[in-house]
Short mmCIF file of C-alpha atoms in Angstrom, two decimals:
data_model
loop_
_atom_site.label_atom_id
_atom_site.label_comp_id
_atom_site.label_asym_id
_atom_site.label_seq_id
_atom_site.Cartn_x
_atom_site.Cartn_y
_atom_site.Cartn_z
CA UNK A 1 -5.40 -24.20 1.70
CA UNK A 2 -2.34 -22.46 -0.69
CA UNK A 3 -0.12 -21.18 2.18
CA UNK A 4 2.21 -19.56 -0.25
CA UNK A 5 2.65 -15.81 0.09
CA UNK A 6 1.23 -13.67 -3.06
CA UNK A 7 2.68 -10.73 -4.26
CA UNK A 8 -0.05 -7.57 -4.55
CA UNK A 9 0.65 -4.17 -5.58
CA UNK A 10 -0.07 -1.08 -3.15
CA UNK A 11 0.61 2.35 -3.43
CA UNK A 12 1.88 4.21 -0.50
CA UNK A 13 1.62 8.19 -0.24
CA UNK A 14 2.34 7.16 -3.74
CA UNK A 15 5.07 5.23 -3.73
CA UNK A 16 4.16 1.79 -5.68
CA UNK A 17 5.85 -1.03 -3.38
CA UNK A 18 4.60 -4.76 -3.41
CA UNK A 19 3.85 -7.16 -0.55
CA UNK A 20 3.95 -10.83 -0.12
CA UNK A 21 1.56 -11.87 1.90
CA UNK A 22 -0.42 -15.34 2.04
CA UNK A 23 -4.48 -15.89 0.70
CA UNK A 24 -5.53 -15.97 4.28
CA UNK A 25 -4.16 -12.62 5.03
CA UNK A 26 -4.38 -10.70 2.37
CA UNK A 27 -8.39 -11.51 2.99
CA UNK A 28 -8.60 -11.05 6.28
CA UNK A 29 -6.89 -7.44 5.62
CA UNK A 30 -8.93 -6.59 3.02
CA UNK A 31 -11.88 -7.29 5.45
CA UNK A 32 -10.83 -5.37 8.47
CA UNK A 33 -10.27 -2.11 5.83
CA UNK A 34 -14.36 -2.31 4.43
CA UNK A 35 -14.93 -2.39 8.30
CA UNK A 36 -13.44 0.76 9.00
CA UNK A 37 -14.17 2.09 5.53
CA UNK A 38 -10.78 2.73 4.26
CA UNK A 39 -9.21 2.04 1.05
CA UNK A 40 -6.47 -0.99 1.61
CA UNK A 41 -3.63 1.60 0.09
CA UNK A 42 -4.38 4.07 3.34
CA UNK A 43 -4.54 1.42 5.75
CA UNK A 44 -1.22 -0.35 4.72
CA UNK A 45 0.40 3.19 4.39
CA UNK A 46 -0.86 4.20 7.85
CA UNK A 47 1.11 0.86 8.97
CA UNK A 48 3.96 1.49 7.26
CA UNK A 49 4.60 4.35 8.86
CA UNK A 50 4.32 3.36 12.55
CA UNK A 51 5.89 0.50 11.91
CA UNK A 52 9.58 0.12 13.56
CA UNK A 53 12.70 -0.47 11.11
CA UNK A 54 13.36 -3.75 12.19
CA UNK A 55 10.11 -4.85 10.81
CA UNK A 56 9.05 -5.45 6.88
CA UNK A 57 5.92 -4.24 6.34
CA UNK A 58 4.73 -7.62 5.59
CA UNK A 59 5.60 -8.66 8.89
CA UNK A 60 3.77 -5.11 10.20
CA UNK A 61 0.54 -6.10 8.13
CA UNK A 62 0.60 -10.17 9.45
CA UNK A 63 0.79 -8.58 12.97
CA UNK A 64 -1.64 -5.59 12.51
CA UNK A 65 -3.97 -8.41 10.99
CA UNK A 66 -3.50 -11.19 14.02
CA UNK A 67 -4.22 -8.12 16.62
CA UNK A 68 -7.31 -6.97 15.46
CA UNK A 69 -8.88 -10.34 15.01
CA UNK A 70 -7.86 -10.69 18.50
CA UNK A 71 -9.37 -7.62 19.66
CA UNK A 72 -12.60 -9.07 18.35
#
């Protein structure tokens, strides 16, 4: 298991910005956007936007992740 955090591109309302996030995430979010049929760029941006200031939108996409597998 490679626990260390990958850098991706993603374009936001198109701004270009890039995120760290580890293997295991960046999988799991990938999965959870085919679900809902969105394109990864909308879902992240959707995030970023609700998320609070005190919160990188890493952080926002870990924790957006973690709930919905828990909602499962």
């Amino acid at each position: 298991m490679n626990s260390r955090p990958k850098k991706h591109s993603l374009t936001l309302r198109g701004h270009r910005t890039s995120v760290s996030l580890e293997d295991d995430f960046w999988d799991a979010f990938r999965e959870i956007a085919a679900r809902e049929g969105r394109a990864i760029n909308d879902l992240a941006a959707e995030i970023d936007e609700t998320r609070g200031e005190d919160c990188g939108l890493a952080s926002a996409i870990r924790l957006f992740v973690l709930r919905r597998l828990r909602a499962r």
